[in-house]
Every structure is written in C-alpha cells, then in structure tokens.
mmCIF file of C-alpha atoms in Angstrom:
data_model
loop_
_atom_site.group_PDB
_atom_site.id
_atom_site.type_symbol
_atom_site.label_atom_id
_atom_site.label_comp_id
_atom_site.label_asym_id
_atom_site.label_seq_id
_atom_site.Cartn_x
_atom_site.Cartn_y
_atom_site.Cartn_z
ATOM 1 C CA UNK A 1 142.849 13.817 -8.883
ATOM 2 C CA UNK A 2 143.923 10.526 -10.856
ATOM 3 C CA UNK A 3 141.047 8.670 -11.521
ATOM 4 C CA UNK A 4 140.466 5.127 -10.477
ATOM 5 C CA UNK A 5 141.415 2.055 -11.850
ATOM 6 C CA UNK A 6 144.630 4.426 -13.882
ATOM 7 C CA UNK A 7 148.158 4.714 -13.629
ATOM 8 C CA UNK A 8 149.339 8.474 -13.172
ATOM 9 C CA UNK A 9 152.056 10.099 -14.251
ATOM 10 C CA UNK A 10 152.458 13.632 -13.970
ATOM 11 C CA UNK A 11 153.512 16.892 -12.311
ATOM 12 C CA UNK A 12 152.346 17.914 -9.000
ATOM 13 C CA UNK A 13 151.221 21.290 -7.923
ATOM 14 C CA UNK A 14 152.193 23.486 -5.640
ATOM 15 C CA UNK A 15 150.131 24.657 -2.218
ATOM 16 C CA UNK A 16 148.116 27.748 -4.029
ATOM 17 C CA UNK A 17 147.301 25.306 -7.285
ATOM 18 C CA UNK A 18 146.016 22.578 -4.830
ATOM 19 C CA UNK A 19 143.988 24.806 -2.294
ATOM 20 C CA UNK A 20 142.773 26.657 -5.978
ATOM 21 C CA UNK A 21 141.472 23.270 -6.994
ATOM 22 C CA UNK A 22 140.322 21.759 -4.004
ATOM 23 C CA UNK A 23 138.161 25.102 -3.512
ATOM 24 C CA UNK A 24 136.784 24.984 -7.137
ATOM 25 C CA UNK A 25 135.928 21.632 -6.698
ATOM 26 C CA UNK A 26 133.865 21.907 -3.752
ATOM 27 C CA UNK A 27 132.214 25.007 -5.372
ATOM 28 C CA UNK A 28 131.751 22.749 -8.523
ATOM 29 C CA UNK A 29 129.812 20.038 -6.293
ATOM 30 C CA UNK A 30 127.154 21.166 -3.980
ATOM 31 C CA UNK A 31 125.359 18.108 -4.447
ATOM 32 C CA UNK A 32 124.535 15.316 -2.604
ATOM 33 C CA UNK A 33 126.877 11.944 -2.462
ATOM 34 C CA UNK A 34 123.289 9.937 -2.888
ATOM 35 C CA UNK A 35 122.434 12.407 -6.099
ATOM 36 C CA UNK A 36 125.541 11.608 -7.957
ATOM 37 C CA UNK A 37 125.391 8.253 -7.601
ATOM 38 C CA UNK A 38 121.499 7.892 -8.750
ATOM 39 C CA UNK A 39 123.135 9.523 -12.102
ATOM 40 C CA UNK A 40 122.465 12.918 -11.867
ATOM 41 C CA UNK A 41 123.188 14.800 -15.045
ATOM 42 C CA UNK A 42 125.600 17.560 -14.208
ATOM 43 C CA UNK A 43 123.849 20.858 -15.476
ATOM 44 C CA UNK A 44 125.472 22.754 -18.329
ATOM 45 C CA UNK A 45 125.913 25.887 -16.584
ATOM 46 C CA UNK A 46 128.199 24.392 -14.274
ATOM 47 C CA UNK A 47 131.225 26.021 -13.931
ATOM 48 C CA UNK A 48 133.381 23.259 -13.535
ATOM 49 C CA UNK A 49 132.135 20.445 -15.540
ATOM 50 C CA UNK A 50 130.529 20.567 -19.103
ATOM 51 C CA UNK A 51 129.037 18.162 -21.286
ATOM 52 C CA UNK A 52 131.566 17.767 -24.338
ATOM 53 C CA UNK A 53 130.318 18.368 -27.530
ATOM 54 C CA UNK A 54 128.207 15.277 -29.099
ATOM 55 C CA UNK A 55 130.132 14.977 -31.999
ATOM 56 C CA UNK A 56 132.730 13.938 -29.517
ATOM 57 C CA UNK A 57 130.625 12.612 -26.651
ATOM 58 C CA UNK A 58 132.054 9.243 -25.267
ATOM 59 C CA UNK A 59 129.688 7.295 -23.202
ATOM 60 C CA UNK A 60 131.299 6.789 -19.453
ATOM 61 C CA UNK A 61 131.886 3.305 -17.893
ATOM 62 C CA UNK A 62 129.571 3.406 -14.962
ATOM 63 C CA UNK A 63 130.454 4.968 -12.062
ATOM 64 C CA UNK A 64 131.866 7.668 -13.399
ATOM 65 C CA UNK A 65 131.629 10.855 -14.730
ATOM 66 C CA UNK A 66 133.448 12.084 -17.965
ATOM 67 C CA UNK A 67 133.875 15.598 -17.643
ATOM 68 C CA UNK A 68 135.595 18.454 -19.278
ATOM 69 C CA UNK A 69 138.247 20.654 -17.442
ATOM 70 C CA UNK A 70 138.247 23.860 -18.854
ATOM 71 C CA UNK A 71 141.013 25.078 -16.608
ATOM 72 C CA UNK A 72 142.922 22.309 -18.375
ATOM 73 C CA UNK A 73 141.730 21.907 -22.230
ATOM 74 C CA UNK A 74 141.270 18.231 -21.613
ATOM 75 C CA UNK A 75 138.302 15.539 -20.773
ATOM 76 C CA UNK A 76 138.734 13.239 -17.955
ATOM 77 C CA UNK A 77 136.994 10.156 -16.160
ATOM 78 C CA UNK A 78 136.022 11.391 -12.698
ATOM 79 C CA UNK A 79 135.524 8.006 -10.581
ATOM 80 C CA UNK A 80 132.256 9.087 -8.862
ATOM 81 C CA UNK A 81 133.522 7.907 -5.249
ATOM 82 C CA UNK A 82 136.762 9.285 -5.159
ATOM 83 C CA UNK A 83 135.460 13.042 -6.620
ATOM 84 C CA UNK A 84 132.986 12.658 -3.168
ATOM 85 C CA UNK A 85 136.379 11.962 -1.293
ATOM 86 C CA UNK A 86 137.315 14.892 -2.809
ATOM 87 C CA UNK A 87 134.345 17.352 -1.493
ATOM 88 C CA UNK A 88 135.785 15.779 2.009
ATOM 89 C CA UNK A 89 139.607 17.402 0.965
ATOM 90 C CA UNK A 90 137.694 20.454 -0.257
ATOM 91 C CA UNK A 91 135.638 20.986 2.933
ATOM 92 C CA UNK A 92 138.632 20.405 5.135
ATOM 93 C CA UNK A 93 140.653 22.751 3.355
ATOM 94 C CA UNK A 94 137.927 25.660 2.891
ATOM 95 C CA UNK A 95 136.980 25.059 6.813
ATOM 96 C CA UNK A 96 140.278 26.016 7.667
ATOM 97 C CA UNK A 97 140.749 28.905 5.852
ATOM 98 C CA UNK A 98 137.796 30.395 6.256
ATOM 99 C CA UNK A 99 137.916 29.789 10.780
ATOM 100 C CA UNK A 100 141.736 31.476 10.192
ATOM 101 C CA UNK A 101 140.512 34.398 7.894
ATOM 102 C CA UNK A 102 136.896 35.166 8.274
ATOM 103 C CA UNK A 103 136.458 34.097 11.990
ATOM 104 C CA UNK A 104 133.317 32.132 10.491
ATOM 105 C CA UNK A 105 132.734 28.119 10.819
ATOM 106 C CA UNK A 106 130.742 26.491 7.757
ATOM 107 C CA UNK A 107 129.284 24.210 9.462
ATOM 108 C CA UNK A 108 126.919 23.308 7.061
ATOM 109 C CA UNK A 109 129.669 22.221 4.221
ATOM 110 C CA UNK A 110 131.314 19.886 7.309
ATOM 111 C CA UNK A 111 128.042 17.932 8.127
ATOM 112 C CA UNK A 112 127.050 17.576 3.719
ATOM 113 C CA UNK A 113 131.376 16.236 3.947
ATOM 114 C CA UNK A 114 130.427 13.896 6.415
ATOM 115 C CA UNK A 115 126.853 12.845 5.241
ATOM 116 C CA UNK A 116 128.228 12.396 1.571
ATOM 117 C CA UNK A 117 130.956 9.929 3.289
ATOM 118 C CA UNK A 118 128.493 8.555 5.401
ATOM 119 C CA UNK A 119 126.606 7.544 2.236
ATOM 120 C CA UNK A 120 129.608 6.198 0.470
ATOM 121 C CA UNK A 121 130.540 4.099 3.297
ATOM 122 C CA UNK A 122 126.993 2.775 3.321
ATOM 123 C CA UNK A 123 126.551 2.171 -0.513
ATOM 124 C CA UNK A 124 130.047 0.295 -1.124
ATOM 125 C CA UNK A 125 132.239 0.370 1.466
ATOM 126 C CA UNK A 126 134.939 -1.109 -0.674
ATOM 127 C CA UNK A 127 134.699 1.238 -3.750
ATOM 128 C CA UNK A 128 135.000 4.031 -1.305
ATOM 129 C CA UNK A 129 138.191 2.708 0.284
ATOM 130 C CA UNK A 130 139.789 1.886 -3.116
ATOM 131 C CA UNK A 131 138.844 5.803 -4.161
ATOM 132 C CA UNK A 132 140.745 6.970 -0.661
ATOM 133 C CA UNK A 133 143.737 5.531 -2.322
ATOM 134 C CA UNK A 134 144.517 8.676 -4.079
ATOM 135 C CA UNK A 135 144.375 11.158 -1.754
ATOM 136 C CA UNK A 136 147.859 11.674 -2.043
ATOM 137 C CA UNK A 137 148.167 15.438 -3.615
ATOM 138 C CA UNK A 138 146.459 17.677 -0.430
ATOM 139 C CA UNK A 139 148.339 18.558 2.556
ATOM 140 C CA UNK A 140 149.175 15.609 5.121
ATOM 141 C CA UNK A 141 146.966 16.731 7.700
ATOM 142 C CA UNK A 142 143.722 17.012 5.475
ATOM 143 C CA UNK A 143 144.266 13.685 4.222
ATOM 144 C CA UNK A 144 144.836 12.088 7.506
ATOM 145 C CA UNK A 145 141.186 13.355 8.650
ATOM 146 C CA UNK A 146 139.203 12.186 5.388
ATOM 147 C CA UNK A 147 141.061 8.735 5.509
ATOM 148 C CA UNK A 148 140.491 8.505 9.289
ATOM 149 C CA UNK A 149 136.737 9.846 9.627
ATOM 150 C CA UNK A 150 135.723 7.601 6.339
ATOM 151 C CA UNK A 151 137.512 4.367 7.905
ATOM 152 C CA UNK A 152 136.187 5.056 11.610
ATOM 153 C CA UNK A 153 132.592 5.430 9.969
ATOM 154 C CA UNK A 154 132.941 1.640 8.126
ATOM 155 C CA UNK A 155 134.074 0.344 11.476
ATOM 156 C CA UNK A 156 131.293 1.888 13.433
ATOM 157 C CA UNK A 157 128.402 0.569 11.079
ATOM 158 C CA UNK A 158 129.996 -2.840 10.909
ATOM 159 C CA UNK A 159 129.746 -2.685 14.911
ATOM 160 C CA UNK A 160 126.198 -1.137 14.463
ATOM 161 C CA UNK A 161 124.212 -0.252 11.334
ATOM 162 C CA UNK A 162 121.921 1.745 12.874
ATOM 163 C CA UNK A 163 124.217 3.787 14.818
ATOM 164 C CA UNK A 164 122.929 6.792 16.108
ATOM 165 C CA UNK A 165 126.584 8.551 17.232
ATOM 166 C CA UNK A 166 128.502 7.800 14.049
ATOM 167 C CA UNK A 167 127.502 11.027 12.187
ATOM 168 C CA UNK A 168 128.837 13.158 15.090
ATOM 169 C CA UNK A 169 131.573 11.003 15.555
ATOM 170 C CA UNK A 170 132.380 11.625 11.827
ATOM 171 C CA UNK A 171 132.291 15.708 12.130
ATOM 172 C CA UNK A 172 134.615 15.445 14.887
ATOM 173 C CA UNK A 173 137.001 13.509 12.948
ATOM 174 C CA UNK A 174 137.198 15.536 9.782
ATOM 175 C CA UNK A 175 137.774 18.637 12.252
ATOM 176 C CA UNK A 176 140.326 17.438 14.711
ATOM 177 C CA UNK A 177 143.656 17.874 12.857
ATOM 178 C CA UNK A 178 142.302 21.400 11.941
ATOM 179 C CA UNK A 179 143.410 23.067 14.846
ATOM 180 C CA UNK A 180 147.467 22.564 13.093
ATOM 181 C CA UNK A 181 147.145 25.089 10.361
ATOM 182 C CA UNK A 182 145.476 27.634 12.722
ATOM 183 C CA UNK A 183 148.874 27.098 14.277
ATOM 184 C CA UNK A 184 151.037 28.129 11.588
ATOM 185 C CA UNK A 185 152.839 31.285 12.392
ATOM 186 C CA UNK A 186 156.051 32.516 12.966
ATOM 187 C CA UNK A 187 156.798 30.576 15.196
ATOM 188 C CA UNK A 188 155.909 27.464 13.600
ATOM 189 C CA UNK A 189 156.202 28.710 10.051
ATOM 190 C CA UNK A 190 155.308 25.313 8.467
ATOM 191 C CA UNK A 191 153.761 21.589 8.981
ATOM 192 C CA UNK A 192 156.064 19.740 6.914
ATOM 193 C CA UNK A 193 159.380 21.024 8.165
ATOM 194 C CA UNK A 194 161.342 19.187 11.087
ATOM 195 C CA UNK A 195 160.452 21.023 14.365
ATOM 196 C CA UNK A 196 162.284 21.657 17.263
ATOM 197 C CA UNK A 197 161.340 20.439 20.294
ATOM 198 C CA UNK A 198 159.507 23.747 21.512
ATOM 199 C CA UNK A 199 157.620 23.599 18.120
ATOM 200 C CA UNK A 200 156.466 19.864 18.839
ATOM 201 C CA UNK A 201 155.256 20.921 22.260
ATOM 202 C CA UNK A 202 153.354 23.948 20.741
ATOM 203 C CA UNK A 203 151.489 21.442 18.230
ATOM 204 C CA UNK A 204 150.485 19.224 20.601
ATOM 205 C CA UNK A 205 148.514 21.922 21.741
ATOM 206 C CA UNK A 206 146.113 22.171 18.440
ATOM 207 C CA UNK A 207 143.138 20.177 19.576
ATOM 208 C CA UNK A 208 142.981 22.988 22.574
ATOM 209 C CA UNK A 209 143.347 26.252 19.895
ATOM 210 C CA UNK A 210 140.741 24.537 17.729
ATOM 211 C CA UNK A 211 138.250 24.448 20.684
ATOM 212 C CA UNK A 212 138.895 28.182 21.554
ATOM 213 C CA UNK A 213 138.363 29.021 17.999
ATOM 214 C CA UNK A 214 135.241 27.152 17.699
ATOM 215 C CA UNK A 215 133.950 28.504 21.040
ATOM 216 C CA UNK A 216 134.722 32.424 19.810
ATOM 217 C CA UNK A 217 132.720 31.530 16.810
ATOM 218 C CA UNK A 218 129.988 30.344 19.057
ATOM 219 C CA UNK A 219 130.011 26.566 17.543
ATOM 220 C CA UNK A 220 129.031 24.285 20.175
ATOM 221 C CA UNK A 221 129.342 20.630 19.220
ATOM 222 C CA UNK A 222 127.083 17.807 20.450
ATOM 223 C CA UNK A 223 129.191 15.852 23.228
ATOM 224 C CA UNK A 224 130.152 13.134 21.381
ATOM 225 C CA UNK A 225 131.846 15.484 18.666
ATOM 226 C CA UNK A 226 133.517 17.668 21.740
ATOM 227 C CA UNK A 227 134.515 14.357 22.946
ATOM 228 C CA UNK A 228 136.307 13.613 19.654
ATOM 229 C CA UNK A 229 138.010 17.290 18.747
ATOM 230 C CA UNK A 230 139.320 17.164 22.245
ATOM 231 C CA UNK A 231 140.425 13.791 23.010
ATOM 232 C CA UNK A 232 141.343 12.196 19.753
ATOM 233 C CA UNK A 233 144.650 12.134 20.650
ATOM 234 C CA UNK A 234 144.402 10.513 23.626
ATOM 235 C CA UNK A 235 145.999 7.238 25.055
ATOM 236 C CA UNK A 236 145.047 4.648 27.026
ATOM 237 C CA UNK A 237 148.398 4.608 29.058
ATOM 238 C CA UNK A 238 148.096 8.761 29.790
ATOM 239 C CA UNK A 239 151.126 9.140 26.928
ATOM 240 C CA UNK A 240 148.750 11.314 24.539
ATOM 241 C CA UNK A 241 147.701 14.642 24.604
ATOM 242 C CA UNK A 242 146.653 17.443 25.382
ATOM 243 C CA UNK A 243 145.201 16.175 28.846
ATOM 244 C CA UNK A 244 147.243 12.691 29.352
ATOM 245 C CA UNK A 245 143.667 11.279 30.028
ATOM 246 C CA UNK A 246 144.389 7.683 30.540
ATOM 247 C CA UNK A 247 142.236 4.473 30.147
ATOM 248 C CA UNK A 248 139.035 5.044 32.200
ATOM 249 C CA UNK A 249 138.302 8.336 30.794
ATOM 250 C CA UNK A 250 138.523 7.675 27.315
ATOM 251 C CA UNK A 251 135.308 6.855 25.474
ATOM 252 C CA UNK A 252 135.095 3.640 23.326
ATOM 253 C CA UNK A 253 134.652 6.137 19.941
ATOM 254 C CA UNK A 254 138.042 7.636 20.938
ATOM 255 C CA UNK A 255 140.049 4.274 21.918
ATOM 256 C CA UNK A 256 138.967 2.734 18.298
ATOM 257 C CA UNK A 257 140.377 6.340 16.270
ATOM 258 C CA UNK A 258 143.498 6.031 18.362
ATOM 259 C CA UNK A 259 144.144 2.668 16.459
ATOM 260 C CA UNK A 260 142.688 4.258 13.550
ATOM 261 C CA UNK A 261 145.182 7.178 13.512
ATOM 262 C CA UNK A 262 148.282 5.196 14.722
ATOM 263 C CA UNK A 263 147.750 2.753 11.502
ATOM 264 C CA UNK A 264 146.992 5.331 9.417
ATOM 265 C CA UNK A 265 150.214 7.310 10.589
ATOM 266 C CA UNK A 266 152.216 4.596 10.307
ATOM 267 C CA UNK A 267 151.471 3.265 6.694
ATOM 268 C CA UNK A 268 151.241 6.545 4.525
ATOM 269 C CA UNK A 269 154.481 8.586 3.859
ATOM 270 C CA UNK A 270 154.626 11.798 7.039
ATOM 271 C CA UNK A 271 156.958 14.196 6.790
ATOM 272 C CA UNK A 272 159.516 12.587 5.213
ATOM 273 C CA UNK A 273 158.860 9.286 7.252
ATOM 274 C CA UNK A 274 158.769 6.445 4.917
ATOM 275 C CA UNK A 275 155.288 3.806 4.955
ATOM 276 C CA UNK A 276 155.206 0.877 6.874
ATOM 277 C CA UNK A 277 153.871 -2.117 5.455
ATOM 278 C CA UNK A 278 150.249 -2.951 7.319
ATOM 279 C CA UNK A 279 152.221 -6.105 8.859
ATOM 280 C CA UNK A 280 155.019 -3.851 10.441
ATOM 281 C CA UNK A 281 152.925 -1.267 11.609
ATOM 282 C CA UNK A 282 149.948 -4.374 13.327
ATOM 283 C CA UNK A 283 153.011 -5.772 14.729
ATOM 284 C CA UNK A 284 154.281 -1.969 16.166
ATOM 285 C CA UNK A 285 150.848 -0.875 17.627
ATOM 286 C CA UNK A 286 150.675 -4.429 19.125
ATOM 287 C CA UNK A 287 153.818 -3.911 21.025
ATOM 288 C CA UNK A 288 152.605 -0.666 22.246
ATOM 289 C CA UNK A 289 149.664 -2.440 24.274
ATOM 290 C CA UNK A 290 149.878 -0.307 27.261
ATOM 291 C CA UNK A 291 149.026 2.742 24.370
ATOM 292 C CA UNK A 292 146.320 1.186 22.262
ATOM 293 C CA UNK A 293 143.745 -1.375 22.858
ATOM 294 C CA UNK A 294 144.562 -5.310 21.671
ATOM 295 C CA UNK A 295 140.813 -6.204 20.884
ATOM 296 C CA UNK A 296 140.363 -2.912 18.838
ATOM 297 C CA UNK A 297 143.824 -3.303 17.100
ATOM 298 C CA UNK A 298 142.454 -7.150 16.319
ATOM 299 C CA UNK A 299 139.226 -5.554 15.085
ATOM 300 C CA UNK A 300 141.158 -3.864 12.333
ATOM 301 C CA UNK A 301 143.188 -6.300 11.203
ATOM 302 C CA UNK A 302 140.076 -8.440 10.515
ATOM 303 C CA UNK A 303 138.013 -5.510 8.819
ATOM 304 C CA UNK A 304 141.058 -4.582 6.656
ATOM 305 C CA UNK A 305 143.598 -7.534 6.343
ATOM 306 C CA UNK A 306 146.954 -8.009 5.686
ATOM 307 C CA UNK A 307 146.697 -6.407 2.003
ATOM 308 C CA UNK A 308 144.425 -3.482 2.526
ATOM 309 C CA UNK A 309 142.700 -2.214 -0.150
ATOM 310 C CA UNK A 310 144.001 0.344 -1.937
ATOM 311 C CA UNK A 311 147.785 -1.236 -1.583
ATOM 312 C CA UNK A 312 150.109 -0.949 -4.110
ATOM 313 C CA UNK A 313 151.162 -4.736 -4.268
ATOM 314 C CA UNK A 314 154.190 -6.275 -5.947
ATOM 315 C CA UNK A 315 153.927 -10.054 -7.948
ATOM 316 C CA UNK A 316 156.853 -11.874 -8.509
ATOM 317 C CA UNK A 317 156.168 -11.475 -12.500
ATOM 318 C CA UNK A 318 157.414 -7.892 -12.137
ATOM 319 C CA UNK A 319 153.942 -6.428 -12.082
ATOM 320 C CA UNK A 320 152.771 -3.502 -9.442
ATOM 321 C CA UNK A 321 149.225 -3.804 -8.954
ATOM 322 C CA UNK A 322 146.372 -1.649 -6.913
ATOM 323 C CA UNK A 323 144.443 -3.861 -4.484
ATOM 324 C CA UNK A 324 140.702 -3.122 -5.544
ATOM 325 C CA UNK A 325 138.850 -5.924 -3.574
ATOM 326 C CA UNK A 326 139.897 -8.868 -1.073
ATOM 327 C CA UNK A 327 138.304 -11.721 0.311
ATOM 328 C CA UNK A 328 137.346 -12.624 3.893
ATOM 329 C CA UNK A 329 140.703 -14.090 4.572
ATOM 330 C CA UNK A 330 142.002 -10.641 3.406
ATOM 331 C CA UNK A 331 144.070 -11.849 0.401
ATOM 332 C CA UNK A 332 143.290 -9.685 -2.751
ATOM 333 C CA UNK A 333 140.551 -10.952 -5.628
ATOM 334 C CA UNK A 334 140.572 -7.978 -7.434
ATOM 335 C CA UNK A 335 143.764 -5.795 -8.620
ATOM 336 C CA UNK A 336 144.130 -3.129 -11.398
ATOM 337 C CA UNK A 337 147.753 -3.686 -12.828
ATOM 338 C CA UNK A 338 149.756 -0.223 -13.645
ATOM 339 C CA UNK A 339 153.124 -1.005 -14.043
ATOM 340 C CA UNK A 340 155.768 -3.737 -15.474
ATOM 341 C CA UNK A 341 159.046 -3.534 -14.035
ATOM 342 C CA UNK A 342 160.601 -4.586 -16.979
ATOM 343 C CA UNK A 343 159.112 -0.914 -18.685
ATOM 344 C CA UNK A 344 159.520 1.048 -16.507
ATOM 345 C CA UNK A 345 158.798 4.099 -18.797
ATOM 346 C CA UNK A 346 155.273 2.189 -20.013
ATOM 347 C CA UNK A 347 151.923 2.906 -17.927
ATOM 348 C CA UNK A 348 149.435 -0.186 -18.133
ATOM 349 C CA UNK A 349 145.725 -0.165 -16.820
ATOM 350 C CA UNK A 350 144.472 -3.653 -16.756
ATOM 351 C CA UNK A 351 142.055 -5.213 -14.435
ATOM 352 C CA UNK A 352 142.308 -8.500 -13.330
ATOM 353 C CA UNK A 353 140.302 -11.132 -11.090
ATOM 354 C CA UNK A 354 141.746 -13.655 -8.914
ATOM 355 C CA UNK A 355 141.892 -16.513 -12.023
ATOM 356 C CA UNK A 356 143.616 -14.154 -13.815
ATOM 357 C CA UNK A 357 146.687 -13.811 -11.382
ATOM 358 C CA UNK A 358 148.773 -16.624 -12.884
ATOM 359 C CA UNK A 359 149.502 -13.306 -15.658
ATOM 360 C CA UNK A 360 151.668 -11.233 -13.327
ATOM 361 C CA UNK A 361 152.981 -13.968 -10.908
ATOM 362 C CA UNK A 362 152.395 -14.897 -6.963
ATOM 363 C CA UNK A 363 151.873 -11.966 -4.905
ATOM 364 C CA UNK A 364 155.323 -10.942 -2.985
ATOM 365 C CA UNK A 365 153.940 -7.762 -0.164
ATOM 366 C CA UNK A 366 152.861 -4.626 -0.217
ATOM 367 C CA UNK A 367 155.025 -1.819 -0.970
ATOM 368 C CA UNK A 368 155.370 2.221 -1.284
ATOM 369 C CA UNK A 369 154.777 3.289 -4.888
ATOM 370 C CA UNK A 370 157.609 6.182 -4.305
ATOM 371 C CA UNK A 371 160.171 3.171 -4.426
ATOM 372 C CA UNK A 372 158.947 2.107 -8.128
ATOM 373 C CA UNK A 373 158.079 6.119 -9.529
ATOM 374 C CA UNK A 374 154.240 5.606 -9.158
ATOM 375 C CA UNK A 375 153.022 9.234 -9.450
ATOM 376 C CA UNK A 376 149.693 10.687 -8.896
ATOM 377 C CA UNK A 377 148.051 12.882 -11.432
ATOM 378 C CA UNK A 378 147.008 16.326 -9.738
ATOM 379 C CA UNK A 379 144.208 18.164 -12.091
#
C-alpha cells in the first residue's frame, strides 16, 4: 500500500503476494477504525507491526502510523485511513476465499469492514476518499466494492445522518461483486481476460450464485442487504441483470449504487478499458437517462465535482498533482504534487494550498496516471 500524500514507484506483485498481504493485514488489524484513530498504541507482540528500536524511533506526522515490515526489512508511514481501507480489501478478499473453500461466511469480519468504513466516512469524509485513491494493487472486483460501499455510505449520511439502513446497505455492497470469483472455473478460467459471449452471459449470473451460496451456508441477510446482493445491478429501463427489474421495482438504495457503480466503472482502468475523465463519464451516464436516474446522477456531481478527490490532475507548469481537498464549487484547494514532467525519473512529495498554485501553473484536467508512469507501491 503507498502511503498518502507519496509518490510510488515500484514493482507490483503478483495474485498469491497480494492475497498473502491483504490476508496478513487483516490478521494484523483486528481493531476497531474508531481505536486507531483515538491513537491506539499498536502492541509489541503484534505480528505485523513493531515499534522500531528508540535509538531509531521517528515520531509520526499525525494520522499515521510508522511501522516496521518485517516481511520487508524496512519502516514505513501507514496513513491511518487508507490501512482501514485496507481491512475493507482484506475482508473482501478473505470472504471470498473462505465461502469458495471452507463453505463458511465470516460474517462478523464483513459487518467490523463495514462499521470501520462507516466510521471513516463519519470522522472525515474527505481523508477517507483521498485514502481510496490507492486502491489500485487488489483485484478489480474487490476494489470496485470498497470504493462503491464507502462512496454510497457518504451519500447516504449526507441525505440522512441518522440513517438507520445505511449499515445494511453497506454489507450488501462490499458483498455483491463476490459472487464473480465463486465463478471462476473452467469455464471461465479468469476475471481479467476478454470473454466470449457465453462467458459474459454466465457472469451476469453472479449476484444469483452468491445468493445460493449464502443460503447453503444458512446466512440470511436483513431485506435491505438481500435487496442490494440481488439487485445491484439493476436498471431502471429493465437493461440490467439478473432479473431485468425495471423502474418501479427498484428501491431508491439500489437506483443511487447504479450511478455509483456506472461512475465508478467508467473512471478507473477495467480490464484493459482505459479511465474516463469524471466529465466524460457525467456526460455518458447522462445520455443513458432511460438507464440511470438524472436527479441521482446530479446528486453526484454536486457531492463529488468535476475534480474528484483523489484525481491525478495535470497544471500547465508540467506538474501532476493528487487532488486532496476541493471546495464547494468542486475546484481543488488542496493537492500533493508528485511529479515534474520535465524529470520524469525524479519523485517529488510536496503539499500545496490553493495560494500556493501559482508554483505549478493553472490547472489543465484530470488525467490517468498510467499515461505519465505514476506507479503504486505494493508492500
């Protein structure tokens, strides 16, 4: 995991390394999101993270943890947000594998994902969207639900603070892609690859094999999380799947992740499929009216702008910047700078408010860091 507010640079690992480390992280922290961030000392029999040495002890910035990998010989700043992200990765990932493999659902580590997000979301909604920014290491489908479930939880307590469905809604989120890897067989030997058209139809059918799993394990959801494992993919037009349920019969939680997961599909690298900007993709779901829901898709736009944050954005000095924070007009305030253009080979990490902008130029769009070489560490 690159920590926030860094440039990365680095080798990736491969599907065992990142399923490894996902699993060891989640084992590492079986704490609360509301314990780490009162500034729990990690104990020093953890496994995972130790307090270095005091001769070498460096005080970390707050909001972070400075740990020390043994796996990897070195010490690292954990951003405390995006490590919780993390436990959502790990929880995704460890679900999965155990439903496949040990017919057992751990239902307890899905609702402690969803409550530590929950928390997040309510503490600093914008620290927690900057720290989904790097979720770019873990298999598409994991990443999809964490970035989905955390941004349909900060729409839902905008709407309503006190919501009483949202933590439900949130469970049923994080679990509704899972039913693709319980998928993967011989017959559809991979996620990633391009699929024939029989092997397209056979996916579409994952929100169904995740149900019959779940009801063989004798899991039975509240309603409102049925209503979300089975009809996330619905559309309002009858195009989605598996049922074709059309306007009418969808729920209000499911028309708002619709727009959720079209966005979301659209502006993160799939399978090959290069990002949209946010402006291309608002402008695609809004000529796909009959599909998705105007009022919601205007929603969104307010709530996350034109310049999300966590964008990599380009300024006409030749500097790529991370969007950290914007303002109620949606135009960015806060940006960590990474990379000059002109140095290609040099890695900067320099935060900068709005007065400071004048330093790296006007701001030009958003763009995908795979066009400029912006990697993500993987630890």
């Amino acid at each position: 995991m690159r920590r926030a507010g860094a440039d990365c640079g680095g080798a990736g690992q491969g599907p065992a390394d990142a399923l490894t480390h996902s699993l060891w992280l989640s084992d590492a922290m079986k704490m609360t999101a509301k314990q780490s961030m009162s500034g729990v000392v990690l104990p020093r029999t953890s496994t995972a993270y130790q307090e270095e040495p005091s001769a070498q002890a460096v005080a970390a910035p707050q909001g972070y943890w400075r740990a020390a990998l043994p796996r990897y010989g070195v010490s690292v700043l954990l951003e405390k947000r995006a490590v919780a992200v993390n436990i959502g990765l790990s929880a995704a990932l460890m679900a999965a594998c155990v439903i496949k493999s040990r017919n057992h659902f751990p239902e307890q580590v899905i609702y402690d994902c969803a409550d530590s997000i929950l928390y997040l979301v309510r503490e600093d909604r914008k620290a927690l969207l900057y720290a989904l920014t790097f979720l770019h290491n873990e298999p598409e489908w994991v990443r999809h639900a964490v970035r989905v479930a955390a941004q349909m939880a900060d729409i839902m307590l905008i709407r309503d603070a006190h919501s009483t469905q949202v933590r439900e809604v949130m469970v049923g989120t994080l679990l509704h892609t899972m039913g693709k890897p319980l998928l993967v067989s011989e017959e559809l030997p991979s996620l990633k690859s391009n699929m024939t058209p029989r092997q397209k139809t056979l996916l579409k059918q994952h929100p169904n094999v995740l149900w019959d799993k779940l009801v063989s394990l004798n899991w039975k959801p509240s309603p409102v999380c049925k209503d979300i494992l089975l009809n996330a993919n619905e559309r309002l037009d009858g195009s989605g799947y598996p049922s074709g349920l059309k306007g009418p019969q969808l729920s209000e939680n499911v028309i708002l992740l619709s727009v959720i997961k079209i966005i979301n599909k659209l502006t993160y690298e799939r399978n090959g499929i290069k990002p949209r900007t946010p402006l291309d993709a608002y402008r695609l779901v809004s000529d796909s009216y009959q599909s998705y829901d105007k009022a919601t898709l205007v929603e969104f736009m307010q709530c996350y702008g034109l310049y999300p944050i966590g964008s990599l954005a380009k300024f006409s000095g030749c500097f790529l910047a991370w969007i950290i924070d914007i303002d109620s007009k949606g135009m960015p305030v806060k940006v960590n700078v990474v990379k000059n253009l002109a140095f290609m080979d040099t890695n900067i990490d320099s935060i900068l408010d709005a007065g400071d902008f004048s330093q790296i130029g006007r701001l030009e769009g958003v763009v995908d860091p795979n066009d400029y070489v912006v990697k993500f560490l993987k630890l």
